[in-house]
mmCIF file of C-alpha atoms and ligand atoms in Angstrom:
data_model
loop_
_atom_site.group_PDB
_atom_site.id
_atom_site.type_symbol
_atom_site.label_atom_id
_atom_site.label_comp_id
_atom_site.label_asym_id
_atom_site.label_seq_id
_atom_site.Cartn_x
_atom_site.Cartn_y
_atom_site.Cartn_z
ATOM 1 C CA MET V 1 151.938 80.183 146.735
ATOM 2 C CA SER V 2 149.281 80.061 144.028
ATOM 3 C CA ASN V 3 148.874 83.869 145.298
ATOM 4 C CA GLY V 4 151.829 84.407 142.713
ATOM 5 C CA PHE V 5 154.291 85.107 145.646
ATOM 6 C CA ALA V 6 157.124 83.195 147.523
ATOM 7 C CA SER V 7 156.022 84.192 150.766
ATOM 8 C CA ALA V 8 153.471 86.207 152.960
ATOM 9 C CA ALA V 9 157.061 88.673 153.308
ATOM 10 C CA ASP V 10 157.297 88.686 149.649
ATOM 11 C CA ARG V 11 154.198 90.162 149.231
ATOM 12 C CA ARG V 12 154.952 92.506 151.933
ATOM 13 C CA GLU V 13 157.763 93.470 149.892
ATOM 14 C CA PHE V 14 156.193 94.082 146.759
ATOM 15 C CA ILE V 15 153.532 96.106 148.333
ATOM 16 C CA ALA V 16 156.134 98.404 149.781
ATOM 17 C CA GLY V 17 157.475 99.742 146.661
ATOM 18 C CA LEU V 18 153.963 99.301 144.431
ATOM 19 C CA PRO V 19 153.468 102.681 142.974
ATOM 20 C CA LYS V 20 150.404 103.730 143.980
ATOM 21 C CA ALA V 21 147.774 106.794 144.661
ATOM 22 C CA GLU V 22 146.016 107.494 147.781
ATOM 23 C CA LEU V 23 142.538 108.893 146.738
ATOM 24 C CA HIS V 24 140.853 109.055 150.070
ATOM 25 C CA LEU V 25 142.599 110.746 152.845
ATOM 26 C CA HIS V 26 141.239 113.208 155.300
ATOM 27 C CA ILE V 27 144.586 115.625 156.243
ATOM 28 C CA GLU V 28 142.984 116.263 159.580
ATOM 29 C CA GLY V 29 142.758 112.530 159.873
ATOM 30 C CA SER V 30 146.552 112.446 160.014
ATOM 31 C CA LEU V 31 147.188 114.361 162.897
ATOM 32 C CA GLU V 32 149.626 112.084 164.726
ATOM 33 C CA PRO V 33 149.133 112.574 168.584
ATOM 34 C CA GLU V 34 152.793 113.287 168.815
ATOM 35 C CA LEU V 35 152.145 116.252 166.347
ATOM 36 C CA MET V 36 148.912 117.402 168.235
ATOM 37 C CA PHE V 37 151.201 117.733 171.724
ATOM 38 C CA ALA V 38 153.407 119.868 169.975
ATOM 39 C CA LEU V 39 150.883 122.159 168.465
ATOM 40 C CA ALA V 40 148.967 122.166 171.316
ATOM 41 C CA GLU V 41 151.879 123.635 173.515
ATOM 42 C CA ARG V 42 153.227 125.921 170.016
ATOM 43 C CA ASN V 43 149.775 127.472 170.064
ATOM 44 C CA GLY V 44 149.223 127.296 173.808
ATOM 45 C CA VAL V 45 145.938 125.406 173.601
ATOM 46 C CA ALA V 46 144.925 122.809 176.541
ATOM 47 C CA ILE V 47 144.114 119.454 175.260
ATOM 48 C CA PRO V 48 142.318 116.929 177.155
ATOM 49 C CA PHE V 49 144.941 114.254 177.297
ATOM 50 C CA SER V 50 148.357 113.909 179.638
ATOM 51 C CA SER V 51 150.294 112.032 177.128
ATOM 52 C CA VAL V 52 151.039 110.610 173.849
ATOM 53 C CA GLU V 53 149.519 106.990 175.147
ATOM 54 C CA GLU V 54 146.685 108.529 176.820
ATOM 55 C CA VAL V 55 145.704 109.791 173.733
ATOM 56 C CA ARG V 56 146.031 106.618 171.326
ATOM 57 C CA ALA V 57 144.072 104.753 174.199
ATOM 58 C CA ALA V 58 141.397 106.756 173.585
ATOM 59 C CA TYR V 59 141.151 105.897 169.861
ATOM 60 C CA ALA V 60 139.068 103.028 170.735
ATOM 61 C CA PHE V 61 135.616 103.489 168.778
ATOM 62 C CA SER V 62 132.884 101.963 168.146
ATOM 63 C CA ASN V 63 130.489 103.377 165.250
ATOM 64 C CA LEU V 64 131.700 106.350 163.053
ATOM 65 C CA GLN V 65 130.326 108.833 165.726
ATOM 66 C CA ASP V 66 132.731 107.626 168.069
ATOM 67 C CA PHE V 67 135.453 108.537 166.004
ATOM 68 C CA LEU V 68 134.137 112.038 164.799
ATOM 69 C CA ASP V 69 133.887 113.685 168.431
ATOM 70 C CA ILE V 70 137.432 112.950 169.015
ATOM 71 C CA TYR V 71 138.478 113.571 165.036
ATOM 72 C CA TYR V 72 136.738 117.238 165.369
ATOM 73 C CA GLN V 73 138.304 117.890 169.198
ATOM 74 C CA GLY V 74 141.692 117.005 167.794
ATOM 75 C CA MET V 75 141.477 119.913 165.273
ATOM 76 C CA ALA V 76 141.232 122.416 167.981
ATOM 77 C CA VAL V 77 145.254 122.445 167.830
ATOM 78 C CA LEU V 78 145.108 123.809 164.033
ATOM 79 C CA LEU V 79 145.305 127.380 164.356
ATOM 80 C CA THR V 80 148.389 128.596 162.097
ATOM 81 C CA GLU V 81 149.044 128.331 158.285
ATOM 82 C CA ASN V 82 152.221 126.919 159.604
ATOM 83 C CA ASP V 83 150.380 124.410 161.321
ATOM 84 C CA PHE V 84 148.126 123.494 158.556
ATOM 85 C CA TYR V 85 151.937 123.127 156.667
ATOM 86 C CA ASP V 86 153.823 121.128 158.977
ATOM 87 C CA LEU V 87 150.408 118.738 158.917
ATOM 88 C CA THR V 88 150.323 118.072 155.311
ATOM 89 C CA MET V 89 153.858 117.830 154.890
ATOM 90 C CA ALA V 90 153.846 115.295 157.684
ATOM 91 C CA TYR V 91 151.332 113.499 155.975
ATOM 92 C CA LEU V 92 152.788 114.099 152.250
ATOM 93 C CA ALA V 93 156.625 112.639 153.798
ATOM 94 C CA ARG V 94 155.052 109.435 155.344
ATOM 95 C CA VAL V 95 153.049 108.259 151.958
ATOM 96 C CA HIS V 96 156.221 109.281 150.177
ATOM 97 C CA ALA V 97 157.920 106.327 151.793
ATOM 98 C CA ASP V 98 154.710 103.886 151.184
ATOM 99 C CA ALA V 99 155.684 104.542 147.063
ATOM 100 C CA VAL V 100 152.582 106.715 147.058
ATOM 101 C CA ARG V 101 153.201 109.189 144.122
ATOM 102 C CA HIS V 102 149.501 110.627 143.720
ATOM 103 C CA VAL V 103 147.348 111.890 146.582
ATOM 104 C CA GLU V 104 143.805 113.523 146.668
ATOM 105 C CA ILE V 105 143.250 115.043 149.785
ATOM 106 C CA PHE V 106 140.056 115.990 151.588
ATOM 107 C CA PHE V 107 140.154 118.712 153.973
ATOM 108 C CA ASP V 108 137.042 120.143 156.271
ATOM 109 C CA PRO V 109 136.772 123.882 156.081
ATOM 110 C CA GLN V 110 133.901 123.611 158.485
ATOM 111 C CA GLY V 111 136.034 122.473 161.152
ATOM 112 C CA HIS V 112 138.386 124.900 161.204
ATOM 113 C CA THR V 113 136.215 128.362 160.428
ATOM 114 C CA GLU V 114 133.961 127.285 163.132
ATOM 115 C CA ARG V 115 136.431 127.701 165.240
ATOM 116 C CA GLY V 116 138.090 131.341 163.683
ATOM 117 C CA VAL V 117 140.522 129.980 161.111
ATOM 118 C CA ALA V 118 140.581 131.923 158.040
ATOM 119 C CA PHE V 119 139.468 129.892 154.945
ATOM 120 C CA ALA V 120 142.552 131.131 153.574
ATOM 121 C CA THR V 121 144.978 130.071 156.267
ATOM 122 C CA VAL V 122 143.964 126.458 155.969
ATOM 123 C CA ILE V 123 144.295 126.663 152.198
ATOM 124 C CA GLY V 124 147.601 128.321 152.333
ATOM 125 C CA GLY V 125 149.004 125.651 155.031
ATOM 126 C CA ILE V 126 147.903 122.868 152.974
ATOM 127 C CA THR V 127 148.822 123.639 149.213
ATOM 128 C CA ARG V 128 152.187 124.827 150.016
ATOM 129 C CA ALA V 129 153.024 121.348 151.225
ATOM 130 C CA LEU V 130 151.688 119.918 148.158
ATOM 131 C CA ASP V 131 153.910 122.632 145.990
ATOM 132 C CA ALA V 132 156.500 121.008 148.531
ATOM 133 C CA ALA V 133 155.941 117.436 147.504
ATOM 134 C CA GLN V 134 155.692 117.930 144.123
ATOM 135 C CA ALA V 135 158.883 119.460 143.846
ATOM 136 C CA GLN V 136 160.825 117.185 146.124
ATOM 137 C CA TRP V 137 159.675 114.350 145.168
ATOM 138 C CA GLY V 138 157.709 114.882 141.729
ATOM 139 C CA MET V 139 154.391 113.564 143.866
ATOM 140 C CA SER V 140 151.222 115.347 142.571
ATOM 141 C CA SER V 141 147.864 115.948 144.245
ATOM 142 C CA ARG V 142 144.697 117.734 144.237
ATOM 143 C CA LEU V 143 142.766 118.792 146.808
ATOM 144 C CA ILE V 144 138.887 118.206 147.570
ATOM 145 C CA MET V 145 137.014 120.039 150.157
ATOM 146 C CA CYS V 146 133.964 118.862 151.861
ATOM 147 C CA PHE V 147 131.272 119.886 153.374
ATOM 148 C CA LEU V 148 130.095 118.465 156.969
ATOM 149 C CA ARG V 149 126.813 116.197 156.558
ATOM 150 C CA HIS V 150 125.731 116.852 159.901
ATOM 151 C CA LEU V 151 125.629 120.800 159.365
ATOM 152 C CA SER V 152 122.729 121.973 156.894
ATOM 153 C CA GLU V 153 122.966 122.688 152.901
ATOM 154 C CA ALA V 154 123.255 126.654 153.610
ATOM 155 C CA GLU V 155 126.249 125.931 155.471
ATOM 156 C CA ALA V 156 127.622 124.325 152.804
ATOM 157 C CA GLU V 157 126.659 126.572 150.332
ATOM 158 C CA ALA V 158 128.353 129.613 152.527
ATOM 159 C CA THR V 159 131.552 127.153 152.462
ATOM 160 C CA LEU V 160 131.476 127.071 148.774
ATOM 161 C CA ASP V 161 130.864 130.840 148.553
ATOM 162 C CA GLN V 162 133.952 131.111 150.597
ATOM 163 C CA ALA V 163 135.845 128.792 148.469
ATOM 164 C CA LEU V 164 135.512 130.938 145.171
ATOM 165 C CA PRO V 165 138.833 132.860 145.506
ATOM 166 C CA HIS V 166 140.479 129.717 145.862
ATOM 167 C CA LEU V 167 139.256 127.372 143.246
ATOM 168 C CA GLU V 168 142.034 126.995 141.244
ATOM 169 C CA ARG V 169 143.798 124.969 144.173
ATOM 170 C CA ILE V 170 140.399 123.064 144.729
ATOM 171 C CA HIS V 171 139.665 120.397 142.284
ATOM 172 C CA GLY V 172 136.424 118.980 143.584
ATOM 173 C CA VAL V 173 134.002 118.697 146.726
ATOM 174 C CA GLY V 174 132.901 115.756 148.714
ATOM 175 C CA LEU V 175 130.561 114.621 151.435
ATOM 176 C CA ASP V 176 131.750 113.645 154.829
ATOM 177 C CA SER V 177 131.282 113.470 158.448
ATOM 178 C CA SER V 178 127.880 111.478 160.478
ATOM 179 C CA GLU V 179 126.584 109.631 157.198
ATOM 180 C CA ASN V 180 123.064 108.052 158.738
ATOM 181 C CA GLY V 181 119.885 110.930 158.958
ATOM 182 C CA HIS V 182 121.956 113.055 156.374
ATOM 183 C CA PRO V 183 121.278 111.689 152.772
ATOM 184 C CA PRO V 184 123.421 113.028 149.586
ATOM 185 C CA ALA V 185 120.128 114.478 148.391
ATOM 186 C CA LYS V 186 120.279 116.931 151.543
ATOM 187 C CA PHE V 187 123.100 118.709 149.248
ATOM 188 C CA ALA V 188 121.815 118.046 145.770
ATOM 189 C CA ARG V 189 121.770 121.956 145.172
ATOM 190 C CA VAL V 190 125.388 122.801 146.518
ATOM 191 C CA PHE V 191 126.817 120.370 144.886
ATOM 192 C CA ALA V 192 124.801 120.829 141.713
ATOM 193 C CA ARG V 193 126.470 124.332 142.064
ATOM 194 C CA ALA V 194 129.592 122.966 142.508
ATOM 195 C CA ARG V 195 129.337 120.883 139.501
ATOM 196 C CA SER V 196 128.146 124.418 137.627
ATOM 197 C CA LEU V 197 132.171 125.962 138.542
ATOM 198 C CA GLY V 198 133.590 122.868 137.051
ATOM 199 C CA LEU V 199 134.505 120.901 139.992
ATOM 200 C CA LYS V 200 134.110 116.896 140.447
ATOM 201 C CA LEU V 201 132.268 115.498 142.732
ATOM 202 C CA VAL V 202 132.522 112.521 145.596
ATOM 203 C CA ALA V 203 130.682 111.732 148.813
ATOM 204 C CA HIS V 204 131.855 109.002 151.460
ATOM 205 C CA ALA V 205 128.096 107.176 151.000
ATOM 206 C CA GLY V 206 127.676 103.344 151.958
ATOM 207 C CA GLU V 207 130.069 103.487 154.989
ATOM 208 C CA GLU V 208 127.076 103.267 157.283
ATOM 209 C CA GLY V 209 124.018 104.204 155.737
ATOM 210 C CA PRO V 210 121.954 102.149 153.689
ATOM 211 C CA PRO V 211 122.384 101.693 149.258
ATOM 212 C CA ALA V 212 120.148 104.003 149.288
ATOM 213 C CA TYR V 213 122.637 106.714 149.794
ATOM 214 C CA VAL V 214 124.888 105.080 147.311
ATOM 215 C CA TYR V 215 121.663 105.736 144.591
ATOM 216 C CA GLU V 216 121.231 108.977 145.547
ATOM 217 C CA ALA V 217 125.128 109.953 145.543
ATOM 218 C CA LEU V 218 124.684 108.803 141.405
ATOM 219 C CA ASP V 219 121.601 109.884 140.829
ATOM 220 C CA VAL V 220 120.951 113.052 142.593
ATOM 221 C CA LEU V 221 124.282 114.462 143.304
ATOM 222 C CA GLY V 222 125.719 112.966 139.894
ATOM 223 C CA VAL V 223 129.292 112.111 141.745
ATOM 224 C CA ASP V 224 132.505 110.983 139.871
ATOM 225 C CA ARG V 225 133.715 108.466 142.666
ATOM 226 C CA ILE V 226 132.129 106.914 146.032
ATOM 227 C CA ASP V 227 134.094 107.057 148.807
ATOM 228 C CA HIS V 228 133.199 103.654 150.896
ATOM 229 C CA GLY V 229 130.601 102.277 149.552
ATOM 230 C CA ASN V 230 130.457 99.144 151.187
ATOM 231 C CA ARG V 231 126.801 98.591 151.408
ATOM 232 C CA SER V 232 126.154 98.734 148.009
ATOM 233 C CA LEU V 233 127.270 94.535 148.310
ATOM 234 C CA GLU V 234 123.515 94.617 149.914
ATOM 235 C CA ASP V 235 121.906 95.373 146.443
ATOM 236 C CA PRO V 236 122.875 93.101 143.536
ATOM 237 C CA ALA V 237 121.582 95.845 141.151
ATOM 238 C CA LEU V 238 123.635 98.366 142.646
ATOM 239 C CA VAL V 239 126.719 96.368 142.305
ATOM 240 C CA ALA V 240 125.660 95.367 138.556
ATOM 241 C CA ARG V 241 125.383 99.053 137.812
ATOM 242 C CA LEU V 242 128.407 100.254 139.560
ATOM 243 C CA ALA V 243 130.667 97.544 137.851
ATOM 244 C CA ALA V 244 129.005 97.915 134.676
ATOM 245 C CA SER V 245 129.838 102.086 134.824
ATOM 246 C CA GLY V 246 133.369 101.823 136.398
ATOM 247 C CA MET V 247 132.634 103.665 138.998
ATOM 248 C CA THR V 248 135.693 104.261 141.248
ATOM 249 C CA LEU V 249 134.918 103.007 144.877
ATOM 250 C CA THR V 250 137.204 103.959 147.690
ATOM 251 C CA VAL V 251 138.010 101.708 150.125
ATOM 252 C CA CYS V 252 139.366 102.102 153.585
ATOM 253 C CA PRO V 253 140.176 98.804 154.914
ATOM 254 C CA LEU V 254 141.806 100.020 158.487
ATOM 255 C CA SER V 255 139.052 102.424 158.844
ATOM 256 C CA ASN V 256 136.114 99.889 158.527
ATOM 257 C CA LEU V 257 137.770 97.670 161.333
ATOM 258 C CA LYS V 258 137.923 100.630 164.012
ATOM 259 C CA LEU V 259 135.105 102.001 163.230
ATOM 260 C CA CYS V 260 133.507 98.591 163.195
ATOM 261 C CA VAL V 261 131.781 98.482 159.562
ATOM 262 C CA VAL V 262 133.506 94.933 159.803
ATOM 263 C CA ASP V 263 134.251 92.572 162.734
ATOM 264 C CA ASP V 264 137.568 91.315 161.200
ATOM 265 C CA LEU V 265 139.600 91.956 158.293
ATOM 266 C CA HIS V 266 139.103 88.547 157.477
ATOM 267 C CA ALA V 267 135.538 89.687 157.127
ATOM 268 C CA HIS V 268 136.524 92.688 154.580
ATOM 269 C CA PRO V 269 134.553 92.553 151.328
ATOM 270 C CA LEU V 270 137.633 94.175 149.181
ATOM 271 C CA LYS V 271 138.038 90.724 147.593
ATOM 272 C CA THR V 272 134.308 90.380 147.128
ATOM 273 C CA MET V 273 134.179 93.439 145.399
ATOM 274 C CA LEU V 274 136.898 92.881 143.062
ATOM 275 C CA ASP V 275 135.337 89.723 141.810
ATOM 276 C CA ALA V 276 132.185 91.410 141.149
ATOM 277 C CA GLY V 277 134.152 93.842 139.083
ATOM 278 C CA LEU V 278 133.904 96.823 140.713
ATOM 279 C CA ALA V 279 136.922 98.504 140.597
ATOM 280 C CA ALA V 280 138.163 99.193 144.304
ATOM 281 C CA THR V 281 140.881 100.961 146.095
ATOM 282 C CA VAL V 282 142.690 100.696 149.433
ATOM 283 C CA ASN V 283 142.773 103.674 151.102
ATOM 284 C CA SER V 284 143.893 105.022 154.812
ATOM 285 C CA ASP V 285 140.995 107.657 155.557
ATOM 286 C CA ASP V 286 142.314 108.485 158.844
ATOM 287 C CA PRO V 287 145.560 107.007 159.250
ATOM 288 C CA ALA V 288 146.447 108.552 162.596
ATOM 289 C CA TYR V 289 143.301 107.290 164.022
ATOM 290 C CA PHE V 290 143.480 104.118 162.492
ATOM 291 C CA GLY V 291 146.672 102.530 163.361
ATOM 292 C CA GLY V 292 147.999 102.647 159.860
ATOM 293 C CA TYR V 293 148.769 104.138 156.104
ATOM 294 C CA VAL V 294 148.211 103.164 152.968
ATOM 295 C CA ASN V 295 150.793 100.454 152.855
ATOM 296 C CA ALA V 296 149.244 98.765 156.615
ATOM 297 C CA ASN V 297 146.157 98.597 154.919
ATOM 298 C CA PHE V 298 147.369 97.131 151.696
ATOM 299 C CA ILE V 299 148.836 94.588 153.931
ATOM 300 C CA GLY V 300 146.494 94.019 156.205
ATOM 301 C CA VAL V 301 143.736 93.429 153.675
ATOM 302 C CA ALA V 302 146.209 91.294 151.673
ATOM 303 C CA ASP V 303 147.547 88.918 154.409
ATOM 304 C CA ALA V 304 143.157 88.368 155.908
ATOM 305 C CA LEU V 305 142.002 87.628 152.363
ATOM 306 C CA ASP V 306 145.632 86.465 150.768
ATOM 307 C CA LEU V 307 145.168 88.827 147.845
ATOM 308 C CA SER V 308 147.063 87.476 144.494
ATOM 309 C CA ARG V 309 149.539 89.666 142.714
ATOM 310 C CA GLU V 310 147.015 89.859 139.788
ATOM 311 C CA GLU V 311 144.903 91.538 142.853
ATOM 312 C CA LEU V 312 147.020 93.990 143.870
ATOM 313 C CA LEU V 313 148.047 94.648 140.827
ATOM 314 C CA ALA V 314 144.125 96.050 140.075
ATOM 315 C CA LEU V 315 143.912 97.730 143.225
ATOM 316 C CA ALA V 316 147.342 99.912 142.096
ATOM 317 C CA ARG V 317 146.150 100.217 138.942
ATOM 318 C CA ASN V 318 142.431 101.264 140.036
ATOM 319 C CA SER V 319 144.008 104.322 142.100
ATOM 320 C CA PHE V 320 145.222 105.958 139.319
ATOM 321 C CA THR V 321 142.660 104.794 137.070
ATOM 322 C CA GLY V 322 140.018 106.385 139.466
ATOM 323 C CA SER V 323 142.115 109.356 140.669
ATOM 324 C CA PHE V 324 141.490 112.804 138.633
ATOM 325 C CA LEU V 325 144.754 113.187 136.816
ATOM 326 C CA PRO V 326 144.800 113.300 133.394
ATOM 327 C CA ASP V 327 144.979 110.390 130.949
ATOM 328 C CA ASN V 328 148.853 111.152 130.046
ATOM 329 C CA GLU V 329 149.850 111.179 134.072
ATOM 330 C CA GLN V 330 147.654 107.842 134.559
ATOM 331 C CA GLY V 331 149.858 105.848 131.829
ATOM 332 C CA ALA V 332 152.848 106.633 133.345
ATOM 333 C CA HIS V 333 151.995 105.861 136.339
ATOM 334 C CA LEU V 334 150.312 102.221 134.709
ATOM 335 C CA ALA V 335 153.708 101.931 133.117
ATOM 336 C CA ALA V 336 155.485 101.992 136.251
ATOM 337 C CA ILE V 337 153.286 99.827 138.075
ATOM 338 C CA ASP V 338 154.253 97.407 134.946
ATOM 339 C CA ALA V 339 158.055 97.909 135.414
ATOM 340 C CA TRP V 340 157.454 97.223 139.277
ATOM 341 C CA ASN V 341 155.626 93.660 138.647
ATOM 342 C CA ARG V 342 158.366 92.649 136.090
ATOM 343 C CA ALA V 343 161.313 93.883 138.508
ATOM 344 C CA HIS V 344 159.828 91.347 141.000
ATOM 345 C CA PRO V 345 159.155 88.148 139.324
HETATM 346 N N1 LIG H 401 135.673 112.126 158.184
HETATM 347 C C1 LIG H 401 136.851 111.838 158.631
HETATM 348 N N2 LIG H 401 136.958 110.594 158.458
HETATM 349 C C2 LIG H 401 135.630 110.636 158.199
HETATM 350 C C3 LIG H 401 134.986 108.899 157.564
HETATM 351 N N3 LIG H 401 135.680 107.945 157.653
HETATM 352 N N4 LIG H 401 133.672 109.194 157.634
HETATM 353 C C4 LIG H 401 132.737 110.221 157.177
HETATM 354 N N5 LIG H 401 133.477 111.428 158.236
HETATM 355 C C5 LIG H 401 134.893 111.252 157.940
HETATM 356 ZN ZN1 LIG H 402 136.502 109.148 154.659
#
C-alpha cells in the first residue's frame, strides 16, 4: 500500500506498539461504568442507573453540553483519596498497554470541591497513582489543573489559591467545560497569575467555539498549547500563524465524533491539519465516555483517513515535542520512536 504498510492490520500493529504521549485526558473522563458502580457501592452513593449497560446507553450525546451534564453527574461517586487513586491507576494501567510512555493529565478540582471533597484528597489520590506508574513502568507524567469556564473568574482565583500548597505537583493550568459564551478572555487575570507562579498554560479552544476564541487563548491568555483547535481551520491566517509558531494542538478524534464536532471520522480534519503544517497530536479526551483510549483514537482516524507511516510517526513525535518534558527526555522518546519504526519495516 502507498501508505507504507502491507495492510490495515499491519498499520494497527504498528500503532499498537508506537511509543506515544497523551496530552489531552480528563482523568474524571476515564471513569468506566464498572468502576462507577463499584465506587457507588463502596461509598453508598446512589446513581440514576441500574446497570453498566444502561450507563453506556446513556452515552449518546448531541453536543458538548449534553456530555458535560452526564460527566459532572458521574463524578459524584468520587469521594475518598483511594477513589482518586483507583480512578487514576486504572487509566494509567490501561494506557500502559497502549505504549503510552508519558501522560499530561487534566483534573477538574471545582467538580469535587463544590461537592465537599477536599482539594488535598483529590490531588493526593491522583499523584499517588502517578508516582506508582513512574515506579512500576517508568511512565512520566505532568498534572494540569483546569478551571471550569462556566463558573466565574473569581471562583477560578479561589481554586488557584487552594492549589498554592500543592504547586510542586501541579505543572500547569487549563480551561475546560462549556466553551460557547465563555471566551478565554473571561479568565485573563487568573491565567496571568498562574503564569507569574511559573505554571504552564493551556486552554480548550475551537472545539465548539469560533476561531476568535483561539486568537484569545493565544493573545490574551498566552497559552503554550491549544486543546482541540479544530475550528482554527476556518481561518487561513490563524492556521498560518499556528503552523509558523509550531503551536501544538491536542486533537481528540473519537471525542469529536461523539460530540458531533464531526459527522463521521472520514470527515475528521486531522489529515488537513497535518497537511497544513500544524503540530497536531492524537488524544482520547474522556475515553470512558467516547468509546476508546488513545490507540483506538489513532486506529479510528488512521483507518478513516488512510494515514501513512510518516503521518503516524509525525503524530507520535508531536506528542513528545509538544509535551512539557525537558529536551533530553523528549529526545530519548524520539529515539524510541525511530527504533520502533526501524524494527517494523
Ligand atoms: N471536560 C471534559 N471533557 C471536555 C471537553 N471535551 N471539552 C470541554 N470540557 C471538557
Ligand atoms: Zn478536553
